[in-house]
Coordinates of C-alpha atoms in Angstrom, one line a residue:
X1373 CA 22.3 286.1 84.9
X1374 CA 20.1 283.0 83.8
X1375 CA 19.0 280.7 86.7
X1376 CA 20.3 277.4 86.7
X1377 CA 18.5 275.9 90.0
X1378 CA 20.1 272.4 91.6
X1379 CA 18.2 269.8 93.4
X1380 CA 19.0 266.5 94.6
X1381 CA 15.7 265.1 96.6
X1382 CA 13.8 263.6 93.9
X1383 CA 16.9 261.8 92.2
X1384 CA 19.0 261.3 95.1
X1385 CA 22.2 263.8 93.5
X1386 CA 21.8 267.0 92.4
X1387 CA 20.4 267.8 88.8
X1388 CA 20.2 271.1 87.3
X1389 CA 16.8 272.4 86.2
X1390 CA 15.5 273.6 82.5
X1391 CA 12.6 274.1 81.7
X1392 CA 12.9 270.7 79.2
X1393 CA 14.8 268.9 82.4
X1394 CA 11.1 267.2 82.7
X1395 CA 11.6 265.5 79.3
X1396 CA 14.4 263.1 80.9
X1397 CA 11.7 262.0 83.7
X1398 CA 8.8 259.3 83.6
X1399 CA 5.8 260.9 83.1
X1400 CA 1.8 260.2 83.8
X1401 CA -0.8 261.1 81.5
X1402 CA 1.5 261.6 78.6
X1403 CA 0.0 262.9 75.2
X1404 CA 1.1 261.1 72.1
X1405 CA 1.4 263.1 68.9
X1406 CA 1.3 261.8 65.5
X1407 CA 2.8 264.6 63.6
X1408 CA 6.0 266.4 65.8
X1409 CA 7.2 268.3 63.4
X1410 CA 4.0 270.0 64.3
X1411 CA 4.3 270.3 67.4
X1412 CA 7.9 271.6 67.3
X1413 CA 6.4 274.5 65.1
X1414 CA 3.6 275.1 67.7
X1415 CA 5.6 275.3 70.3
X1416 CA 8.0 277.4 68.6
X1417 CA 5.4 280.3 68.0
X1418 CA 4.5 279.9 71.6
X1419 CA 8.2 280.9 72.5
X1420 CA 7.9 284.1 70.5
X1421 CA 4.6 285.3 71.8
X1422 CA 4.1 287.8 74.2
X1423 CA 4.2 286.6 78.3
X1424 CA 0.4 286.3 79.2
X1425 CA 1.4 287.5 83.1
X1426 CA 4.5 289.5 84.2
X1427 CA 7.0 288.5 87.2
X1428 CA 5.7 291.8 89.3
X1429 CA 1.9 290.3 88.9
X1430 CA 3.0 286.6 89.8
X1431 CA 5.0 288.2 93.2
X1432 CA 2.1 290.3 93.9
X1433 CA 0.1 287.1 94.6
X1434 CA 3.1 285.6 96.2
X1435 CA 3.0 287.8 98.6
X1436 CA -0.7 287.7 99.1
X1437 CA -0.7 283.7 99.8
X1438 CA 2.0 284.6 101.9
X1439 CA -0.7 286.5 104.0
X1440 CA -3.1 283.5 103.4
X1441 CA -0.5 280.8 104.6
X1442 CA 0.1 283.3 108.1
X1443 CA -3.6 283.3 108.3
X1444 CA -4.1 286.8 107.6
X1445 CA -6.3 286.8 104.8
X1446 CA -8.5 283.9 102.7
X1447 CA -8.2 282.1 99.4
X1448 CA -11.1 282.2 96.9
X1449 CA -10.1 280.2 93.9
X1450 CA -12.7 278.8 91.6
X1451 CA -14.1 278.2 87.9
X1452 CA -15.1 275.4 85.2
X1453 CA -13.6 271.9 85.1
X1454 CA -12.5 272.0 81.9
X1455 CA -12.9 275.3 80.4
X1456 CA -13.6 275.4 76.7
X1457 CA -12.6 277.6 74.2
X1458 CA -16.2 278.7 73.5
X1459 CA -16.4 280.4 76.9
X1460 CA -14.4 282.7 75.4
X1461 CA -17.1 284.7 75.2
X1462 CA -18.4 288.5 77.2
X1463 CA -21.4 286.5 79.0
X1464 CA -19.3 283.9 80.0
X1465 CA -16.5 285.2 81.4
X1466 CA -18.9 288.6 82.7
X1467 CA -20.9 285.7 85.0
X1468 CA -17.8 284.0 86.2
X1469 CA -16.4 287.4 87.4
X1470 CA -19.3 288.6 89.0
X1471 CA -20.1 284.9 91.2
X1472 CA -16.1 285.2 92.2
X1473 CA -16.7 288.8 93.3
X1474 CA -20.0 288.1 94.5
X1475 CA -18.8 285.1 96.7
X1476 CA -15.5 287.1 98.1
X1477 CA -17.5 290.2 99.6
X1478 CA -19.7 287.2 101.6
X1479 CA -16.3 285.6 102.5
X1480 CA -15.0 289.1 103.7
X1481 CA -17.8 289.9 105.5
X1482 CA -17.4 286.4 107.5
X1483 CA -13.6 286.3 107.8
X1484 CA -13.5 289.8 108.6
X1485 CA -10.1 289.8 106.9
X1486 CA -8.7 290.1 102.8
X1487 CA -9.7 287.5 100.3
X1488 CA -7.6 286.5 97.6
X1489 CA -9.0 285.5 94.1
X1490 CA -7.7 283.3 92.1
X1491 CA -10.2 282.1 88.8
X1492 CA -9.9 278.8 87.1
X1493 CA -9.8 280.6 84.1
X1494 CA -8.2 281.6 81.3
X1495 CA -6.1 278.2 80.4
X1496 CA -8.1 275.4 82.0
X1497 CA -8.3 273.6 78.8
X1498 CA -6.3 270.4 79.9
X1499 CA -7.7 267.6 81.4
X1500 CA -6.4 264.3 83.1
X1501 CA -8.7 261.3 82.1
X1502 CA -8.6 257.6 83.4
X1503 CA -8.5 256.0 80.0
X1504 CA -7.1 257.2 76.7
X1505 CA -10.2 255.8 75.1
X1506 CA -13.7 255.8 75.8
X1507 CA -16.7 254.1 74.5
X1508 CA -19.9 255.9 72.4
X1509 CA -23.4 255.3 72.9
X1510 CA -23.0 252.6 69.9
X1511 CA -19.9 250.3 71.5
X1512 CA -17.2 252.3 68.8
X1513 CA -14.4 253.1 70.9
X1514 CA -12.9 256.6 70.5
X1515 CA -10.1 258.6 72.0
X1516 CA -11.3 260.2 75.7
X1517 CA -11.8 264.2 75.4
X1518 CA -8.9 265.6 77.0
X1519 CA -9.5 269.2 77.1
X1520 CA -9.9 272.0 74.2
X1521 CA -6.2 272.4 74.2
X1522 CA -5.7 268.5 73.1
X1523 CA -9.0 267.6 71.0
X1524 CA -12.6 268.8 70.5
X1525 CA -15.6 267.6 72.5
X1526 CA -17.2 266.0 69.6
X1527 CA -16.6 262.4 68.5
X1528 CA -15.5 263.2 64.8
X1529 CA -12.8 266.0 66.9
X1530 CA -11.2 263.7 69.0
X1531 CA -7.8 263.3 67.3
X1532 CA -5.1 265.1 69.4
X1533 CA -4.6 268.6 66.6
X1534 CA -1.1 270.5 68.2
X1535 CA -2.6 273.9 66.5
X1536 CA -5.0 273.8 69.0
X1537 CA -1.8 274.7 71.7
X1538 CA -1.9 277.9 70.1
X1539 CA -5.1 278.4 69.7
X1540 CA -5.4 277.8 73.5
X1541 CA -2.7 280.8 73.9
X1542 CA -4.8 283.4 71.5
X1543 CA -8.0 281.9 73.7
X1544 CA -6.5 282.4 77.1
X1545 CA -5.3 285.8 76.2
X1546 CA -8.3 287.3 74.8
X1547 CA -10.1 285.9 77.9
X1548 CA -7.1 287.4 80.5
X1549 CA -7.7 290.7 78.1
X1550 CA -11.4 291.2 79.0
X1551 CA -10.9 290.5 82.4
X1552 CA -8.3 293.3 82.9
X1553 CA -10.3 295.7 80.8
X1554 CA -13.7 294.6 83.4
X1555 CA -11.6 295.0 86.0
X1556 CA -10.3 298.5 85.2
X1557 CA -13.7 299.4 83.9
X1558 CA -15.0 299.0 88.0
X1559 CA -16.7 295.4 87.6
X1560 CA -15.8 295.2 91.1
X1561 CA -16.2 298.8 92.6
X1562 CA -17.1 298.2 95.9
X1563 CA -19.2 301.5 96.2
X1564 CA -22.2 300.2 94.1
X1565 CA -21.8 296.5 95.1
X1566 CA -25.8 296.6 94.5
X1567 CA -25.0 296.4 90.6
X1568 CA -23.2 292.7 90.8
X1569 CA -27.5 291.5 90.6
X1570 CA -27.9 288.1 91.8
X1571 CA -28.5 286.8 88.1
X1572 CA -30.6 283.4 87.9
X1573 CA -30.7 283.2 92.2
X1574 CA -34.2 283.8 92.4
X1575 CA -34.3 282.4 96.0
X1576 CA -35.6 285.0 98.2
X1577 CA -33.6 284.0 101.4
X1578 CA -30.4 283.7 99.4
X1579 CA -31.0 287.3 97.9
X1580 CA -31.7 288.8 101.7
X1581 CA -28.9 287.2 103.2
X1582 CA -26.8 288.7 100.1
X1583 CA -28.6 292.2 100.5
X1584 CA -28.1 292.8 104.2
X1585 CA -24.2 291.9 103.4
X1586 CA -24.3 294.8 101.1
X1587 CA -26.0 297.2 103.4
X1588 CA -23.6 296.5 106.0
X1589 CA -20.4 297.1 103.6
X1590 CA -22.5 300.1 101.8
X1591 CA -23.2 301.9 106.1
X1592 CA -19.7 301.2 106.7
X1593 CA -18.1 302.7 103.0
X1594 CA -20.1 305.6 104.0
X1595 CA -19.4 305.9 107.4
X1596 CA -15.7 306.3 106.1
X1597 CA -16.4 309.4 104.1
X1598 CA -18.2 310.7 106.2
X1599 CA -15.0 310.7 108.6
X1600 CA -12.5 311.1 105.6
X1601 CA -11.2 308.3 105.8
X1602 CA -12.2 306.8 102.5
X1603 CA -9.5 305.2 100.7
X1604 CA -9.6 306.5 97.4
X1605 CA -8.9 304.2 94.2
X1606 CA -8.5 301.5 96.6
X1607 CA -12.1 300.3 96.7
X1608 CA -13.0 300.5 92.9
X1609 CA -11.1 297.5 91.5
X1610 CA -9.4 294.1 93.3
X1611 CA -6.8 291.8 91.4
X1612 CA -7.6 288.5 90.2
X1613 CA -5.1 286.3 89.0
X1614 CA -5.5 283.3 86.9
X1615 CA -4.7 279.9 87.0
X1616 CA -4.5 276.4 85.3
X1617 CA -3.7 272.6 86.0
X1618 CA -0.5 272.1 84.7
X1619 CA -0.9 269.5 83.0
X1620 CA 0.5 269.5 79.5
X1621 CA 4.4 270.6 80.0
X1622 CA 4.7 271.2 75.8
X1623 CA 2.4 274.4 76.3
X1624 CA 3.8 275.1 80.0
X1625 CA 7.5 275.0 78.8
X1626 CA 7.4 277.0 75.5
X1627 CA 5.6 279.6 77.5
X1628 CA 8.2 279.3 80.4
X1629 CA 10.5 282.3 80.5
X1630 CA 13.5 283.7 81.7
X1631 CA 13.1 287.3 83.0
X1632 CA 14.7 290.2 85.5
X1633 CA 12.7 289.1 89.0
X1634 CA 10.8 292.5 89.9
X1635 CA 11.5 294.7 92.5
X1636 CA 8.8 293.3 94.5
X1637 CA 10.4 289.7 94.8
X1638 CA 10.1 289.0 98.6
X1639 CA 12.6 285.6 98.5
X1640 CA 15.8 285.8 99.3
X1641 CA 18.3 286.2 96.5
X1642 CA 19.2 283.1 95.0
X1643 CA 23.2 282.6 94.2
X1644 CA 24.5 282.0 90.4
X1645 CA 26.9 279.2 90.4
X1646 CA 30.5 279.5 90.8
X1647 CA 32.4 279.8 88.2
X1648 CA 35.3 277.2 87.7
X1649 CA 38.5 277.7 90.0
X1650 CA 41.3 279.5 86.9
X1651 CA 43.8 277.3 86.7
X1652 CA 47.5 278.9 86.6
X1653 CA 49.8 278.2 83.5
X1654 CA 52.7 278.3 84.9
X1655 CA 51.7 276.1 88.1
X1656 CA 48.9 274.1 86.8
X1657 CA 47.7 275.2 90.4
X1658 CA 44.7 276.7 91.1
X1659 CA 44.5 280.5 91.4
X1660 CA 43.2 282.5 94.3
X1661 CA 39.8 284.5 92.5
X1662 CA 38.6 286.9 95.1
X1663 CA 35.6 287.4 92.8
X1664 CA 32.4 287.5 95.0
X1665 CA 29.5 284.9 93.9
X1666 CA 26.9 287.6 92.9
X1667 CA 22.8 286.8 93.5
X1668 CA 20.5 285.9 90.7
X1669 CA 19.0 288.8 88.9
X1670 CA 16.4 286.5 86.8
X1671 CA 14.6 283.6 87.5
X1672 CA 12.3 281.5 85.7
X1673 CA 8.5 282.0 85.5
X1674 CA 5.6 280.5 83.6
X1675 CA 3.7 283.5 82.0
X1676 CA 0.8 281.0 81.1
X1677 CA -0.8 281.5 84.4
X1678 CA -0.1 283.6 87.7
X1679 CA -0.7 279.9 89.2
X1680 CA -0.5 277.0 88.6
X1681 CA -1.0 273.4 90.4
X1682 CA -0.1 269.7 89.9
X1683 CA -2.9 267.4 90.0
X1684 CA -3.5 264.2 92.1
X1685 CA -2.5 262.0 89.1
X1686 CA 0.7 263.4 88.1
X1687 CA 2.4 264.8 91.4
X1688 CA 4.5 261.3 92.0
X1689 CA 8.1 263.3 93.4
X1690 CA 10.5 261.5 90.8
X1691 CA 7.9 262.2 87.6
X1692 CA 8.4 264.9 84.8
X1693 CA 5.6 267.3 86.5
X1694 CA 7.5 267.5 89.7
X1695 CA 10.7 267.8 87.6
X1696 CA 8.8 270.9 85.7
X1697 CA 7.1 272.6 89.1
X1698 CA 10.5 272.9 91.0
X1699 CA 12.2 274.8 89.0
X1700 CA 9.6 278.2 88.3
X1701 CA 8.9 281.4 90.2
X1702 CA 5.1 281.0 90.1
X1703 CA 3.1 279.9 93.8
X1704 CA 2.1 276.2 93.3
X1705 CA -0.4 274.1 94.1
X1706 CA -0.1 270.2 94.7
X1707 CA -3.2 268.2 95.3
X1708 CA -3.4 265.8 98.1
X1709 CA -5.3 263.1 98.1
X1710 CA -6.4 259.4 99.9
X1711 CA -3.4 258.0 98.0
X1712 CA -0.7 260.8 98.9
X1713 CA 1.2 259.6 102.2
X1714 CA 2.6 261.6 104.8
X1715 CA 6.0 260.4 103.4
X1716 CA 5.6 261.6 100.3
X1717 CA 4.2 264.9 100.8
X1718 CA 7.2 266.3 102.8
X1719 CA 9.3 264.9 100.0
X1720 CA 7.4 266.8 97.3
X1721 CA 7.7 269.6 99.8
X1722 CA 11.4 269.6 99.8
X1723 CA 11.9 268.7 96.1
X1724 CA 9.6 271.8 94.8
X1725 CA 10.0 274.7 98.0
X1726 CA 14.1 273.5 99.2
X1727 CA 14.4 277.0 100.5
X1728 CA 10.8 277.2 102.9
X1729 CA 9.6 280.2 101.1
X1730 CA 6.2 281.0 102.5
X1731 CA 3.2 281.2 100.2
X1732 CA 5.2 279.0 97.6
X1733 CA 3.3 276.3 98.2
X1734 CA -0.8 275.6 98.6
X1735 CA -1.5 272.5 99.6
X1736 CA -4.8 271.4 98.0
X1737 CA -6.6 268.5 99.9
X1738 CA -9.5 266.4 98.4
X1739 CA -10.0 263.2 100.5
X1740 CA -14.0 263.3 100.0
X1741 CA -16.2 263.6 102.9
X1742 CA -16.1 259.6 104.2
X1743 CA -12.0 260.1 104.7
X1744 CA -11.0 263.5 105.7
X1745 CA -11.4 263.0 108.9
X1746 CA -8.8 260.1 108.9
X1747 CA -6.8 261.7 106.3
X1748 CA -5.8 265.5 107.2
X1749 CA -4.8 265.3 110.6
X1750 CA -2.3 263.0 109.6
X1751 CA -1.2 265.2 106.8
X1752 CA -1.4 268.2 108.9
X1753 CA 0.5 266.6 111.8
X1754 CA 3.6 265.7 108.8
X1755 CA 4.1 269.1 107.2
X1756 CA 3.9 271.0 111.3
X1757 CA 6.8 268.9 112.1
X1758 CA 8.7 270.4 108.8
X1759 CA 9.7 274.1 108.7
X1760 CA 7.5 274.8 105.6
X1761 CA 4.7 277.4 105.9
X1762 CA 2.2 275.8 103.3
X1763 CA -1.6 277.6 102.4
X1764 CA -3.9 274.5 103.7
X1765 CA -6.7 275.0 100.6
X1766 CA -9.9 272.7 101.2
X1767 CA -11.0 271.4 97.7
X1768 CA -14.0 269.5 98.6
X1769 CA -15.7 268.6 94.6
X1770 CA -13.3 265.7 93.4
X1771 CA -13.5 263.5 96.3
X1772 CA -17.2 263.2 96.1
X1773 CA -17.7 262.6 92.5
X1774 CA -20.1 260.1 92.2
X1775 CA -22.8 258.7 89.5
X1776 CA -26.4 258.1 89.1
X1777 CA -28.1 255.2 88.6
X1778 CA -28.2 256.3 84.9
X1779 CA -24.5 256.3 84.9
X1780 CA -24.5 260.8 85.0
X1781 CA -21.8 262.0 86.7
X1782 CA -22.4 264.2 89.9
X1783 CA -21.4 265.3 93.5
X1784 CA -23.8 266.2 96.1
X1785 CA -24.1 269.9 97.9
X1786 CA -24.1 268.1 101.2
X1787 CA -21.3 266.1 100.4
X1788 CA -19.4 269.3 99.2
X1789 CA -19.9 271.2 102.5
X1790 CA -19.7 268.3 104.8
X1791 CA -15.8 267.7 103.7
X1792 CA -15.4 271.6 104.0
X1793 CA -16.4 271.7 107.2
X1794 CA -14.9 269.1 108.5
X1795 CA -11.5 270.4 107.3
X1796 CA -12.4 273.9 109.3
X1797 CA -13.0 272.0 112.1
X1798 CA -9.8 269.7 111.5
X1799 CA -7.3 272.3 111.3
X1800 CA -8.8 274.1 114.3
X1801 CA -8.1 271.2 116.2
X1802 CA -4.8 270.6 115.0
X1803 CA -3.9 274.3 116.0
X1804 CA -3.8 274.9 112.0
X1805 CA -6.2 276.9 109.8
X1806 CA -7.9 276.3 106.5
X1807 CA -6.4 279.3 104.2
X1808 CA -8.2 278.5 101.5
X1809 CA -11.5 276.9 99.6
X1810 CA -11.1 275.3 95.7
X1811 CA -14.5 274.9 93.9
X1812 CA -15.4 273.5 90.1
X1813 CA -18.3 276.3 89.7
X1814 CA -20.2 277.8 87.1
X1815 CA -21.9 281.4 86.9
X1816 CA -24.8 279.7 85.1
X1817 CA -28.3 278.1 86.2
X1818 CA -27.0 274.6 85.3
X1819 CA -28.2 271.6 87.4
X1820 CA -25.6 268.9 87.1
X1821 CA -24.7 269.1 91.3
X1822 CA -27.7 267.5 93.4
X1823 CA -28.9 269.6 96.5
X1824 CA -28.6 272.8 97.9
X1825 CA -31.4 275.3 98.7
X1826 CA -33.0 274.3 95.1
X1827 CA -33.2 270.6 96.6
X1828 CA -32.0 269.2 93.0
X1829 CA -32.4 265.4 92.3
X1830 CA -30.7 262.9 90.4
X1831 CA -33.9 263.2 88.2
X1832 CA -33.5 267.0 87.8
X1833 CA -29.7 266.7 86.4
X1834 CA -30.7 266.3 83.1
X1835 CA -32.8 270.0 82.6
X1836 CA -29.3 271.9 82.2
X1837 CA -26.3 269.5 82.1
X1838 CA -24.0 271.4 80.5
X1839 CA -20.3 270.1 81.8
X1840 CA -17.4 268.9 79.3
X1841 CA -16.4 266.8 82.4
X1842 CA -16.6 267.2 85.9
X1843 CA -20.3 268.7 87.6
X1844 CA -19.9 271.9 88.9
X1845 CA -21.5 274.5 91.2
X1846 CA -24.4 276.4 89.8
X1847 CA -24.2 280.2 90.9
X1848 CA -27.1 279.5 93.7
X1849 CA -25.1 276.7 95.5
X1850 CA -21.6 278.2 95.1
X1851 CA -23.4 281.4 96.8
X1852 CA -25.0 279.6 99.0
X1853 CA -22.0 277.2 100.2
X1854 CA -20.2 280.9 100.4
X1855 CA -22.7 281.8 102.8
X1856 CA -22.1 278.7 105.0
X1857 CA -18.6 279.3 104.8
X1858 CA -19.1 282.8 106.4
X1859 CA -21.1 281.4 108.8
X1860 CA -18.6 278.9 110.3
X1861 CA -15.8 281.4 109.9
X1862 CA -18.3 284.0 112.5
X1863 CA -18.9 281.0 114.8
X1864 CA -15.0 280.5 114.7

């Protein structure tokens, strides 16, 4: 029986939700297309092509930010800013996999509890911008890249092409593909952890602290054999699920489907609607119908992505993106920001988790380090006094985006963990807990974030600038800012 969810908090009466219901709502960052008639035939290839995730995979990781948001395990989610279709590539994706591994087995060790990991990868190819135009090195105005999915990086690419919607499917699956096989193959089999090699981190202190993690996990793997208590086939592989801003609702709707919930659905059943009281014909009266209202057997879910979040520019609680997020299975994110008050983030609360269901929801904060202190205790004082169980994620890159005198975009490594700490040290004080990290990283040697071990300048940016948009992590700070992590979490 097809879901056909009601709810009245963003519009003030009830409304029922499709997965076009967004089209009737305002919307920010809207994409203009010249030619719909192709779009209409993109999006109608996307409706016929096979789901990219399945509903057991999607409650799987439910479940597991369940665990996060109860504070019983840790949320690991990183990957490119805007991910380009090139990186579709076995070195690329291979060096992504590795840091993500790499990076939880330090978090585990620290925690001392189950990390979940969730990549930016796989359908990042959608970006917000400021300003639909931008200006070239020769005062031409042309239109601003918005991601692989929308135009190409180079200036002569930059009209919006909707071909490349399903060339972003056919890129996102052959990405999701390899990963799987990796996985499967023992990418991530903890009992030779020694083989994930530190790649480009030639630092010698970063590669003991890294080794003496190992031996410890290795002593104790063995320890468990030795005892018989090793837990076969549960050690050789881990699941990592994928995820995207969603941010174009064209490509997120055609690829939204309606599909039996699995058997491991945790939520309590949701009722289909009652059918119309029968009328008698004799009477014109209404007849007595003892039929019973019987619970939801499908649901609908985005098979794009096992996640998916709203970003900071398009999360306003009466928009089209709101209007889209409410209505699908998937966990979902919601960034939070200086500009977000405590009003309306127990609105969008209510609007896109009516029900409370723990995990739904991560909250994903990114205040920069000059506000958080001001900023999350009030947010985290708003959402205790609701009956929503949110995952509190720290996303500590956007708010300390800055630029160099030169006019190159960049964020500092200090800045970076000086926001994340202060949000550990926030929610201990609130009686809360920080479930959950969310970093712009690559697995490459780039340089375009200042600091860290490497002590990078501004002067240094330029060796191996690399980003389509926002500076990310090299593999030697997101280690290292792992590291750190850990640290705090044993000093807890």
């Amino acid at each position: 029986m097809a879901s056909s969810q009601t709810n009245g908090q963003a519009a003030g009466q009830a409304s029922t939700w499709t997965p076009s219901s967004w089209r009737s709502r305002p919307m920010k960052q809207q994409v203009v297309y010249e030619d719909e008639a192709a779009v209409a035939k993109a999006s109608a290839k996307l409706q016929k092509v096979p789901p990219m995730v399945t509903p057991t995979e999607i409650w799987k990781l439910r479940r597991a930010l369940a665990d996060v948001a109860q504070g019983k395990a840790f949320l690991l989610q990183g990957g490119d800013c805007a991910e380009l279709f090139d990186y579709c590539n076995d070195s690329a994706i291979d060096s992504k996999i590795k840091l993500l591994l790499q990076m939880s087995l330090v978090l585990i060790w620290g925690g001392n509890k189950p990390v979940v990991r969730i990549a930016r990868m796989a359908g990042q190819y959608a970006k917000p911008r400021s300003s639909p135009m931008e200006k070239t090195a020769d005062g031409r105005e042309v239109p601003s890249f918005r991601g692989d999915i929308l135009n190409g990086f180079p200036e002569d690419e930059r009209e919006i092409d909707p071909e490349r919607l399903v060339q972003a499917y056919f890129h996102s699956a052959a990405t999701f593909n390899y990963v799987r096989a990796q996985i499967a193959s023992g990418i991530a089999d903890l009992h030779n952890p020694l083989d994930w090699h530190l790649g480009h981190v030639g630092d010698p202190e970063v590669q003991a602290k890294y080794k003496s993690i190992v031996e410890s996990i290795t002593e104790s793997l063995r320890f468990m054999r030795t005892v018989g208590a090793d837990t076969t086939g549960k050690l050789e592989t881990v699941d990592l699920y994928t995820s995207h801003e969603g941010l174009l609702l064209e490509y997120e709707e055609a690829l939204t489907r309606n599909l039996r919930h699995p058997i491991n659905r945790d939520a309590p059943p949701k009722m289909a609607p009652a059918p119309a009281p029968k009328v008698s014909p004799l009477t014109g009266g209404a007849l007595v119908d003892n039929t019973k209202q019987e619970p939801e057997t499908t649901g609908y879910y985005n098979t794009s992505a096992h996640f998916l979040w709203v970003g900071d520019r398009t999360r306003q609680p009466d928009h089209a993106h709101i209007e889209y997020f409410r209505g699908i299975e998937n966990p979902i994110g919601i960034k939070v920001g200086p500009t977000t008050s405590t009003e309306d983030l127990v609105q969008l609360l209510d609007i896109v988790n009516p029900n409370k269901e723990v995990g739904k929801v991560t909250l994903i904060t990114r205040y920069g380090e000059s506000k958080v202190n001001e900023l999350l205790p009030q947010h985290i004082k708003a959402v205790s006094q609701t009956d929503h169980k949110v995952v509190w994620q720290c996303d500590p890159m956007h708010g300390n985006t800055r630029s160099t005198s030169t006019g190159i975009k960049t964020r500092s490594f200090h800045s970076v963990f000086s926001e994340l700490s202060s949000a550990l040290k926030i929610h201990k004080q609130c009686g809360s807990f920080l479930g959950g990290v969310h970093l712009e990283l690559t697995g490459d040697a780039v340089t375009e974030c200042t600091g860290g071990s490497q002590g990078l300048q501004d002067e240094d940016l330029g060796e191996r600038y690399e980003t389509f948009c926002d500076p990310r992590l090299n593999e030697k700070q997101a280690l290292e800012l792992a590291f750190l992590v850990a640290g705090s979490q044993r000093q807890g």
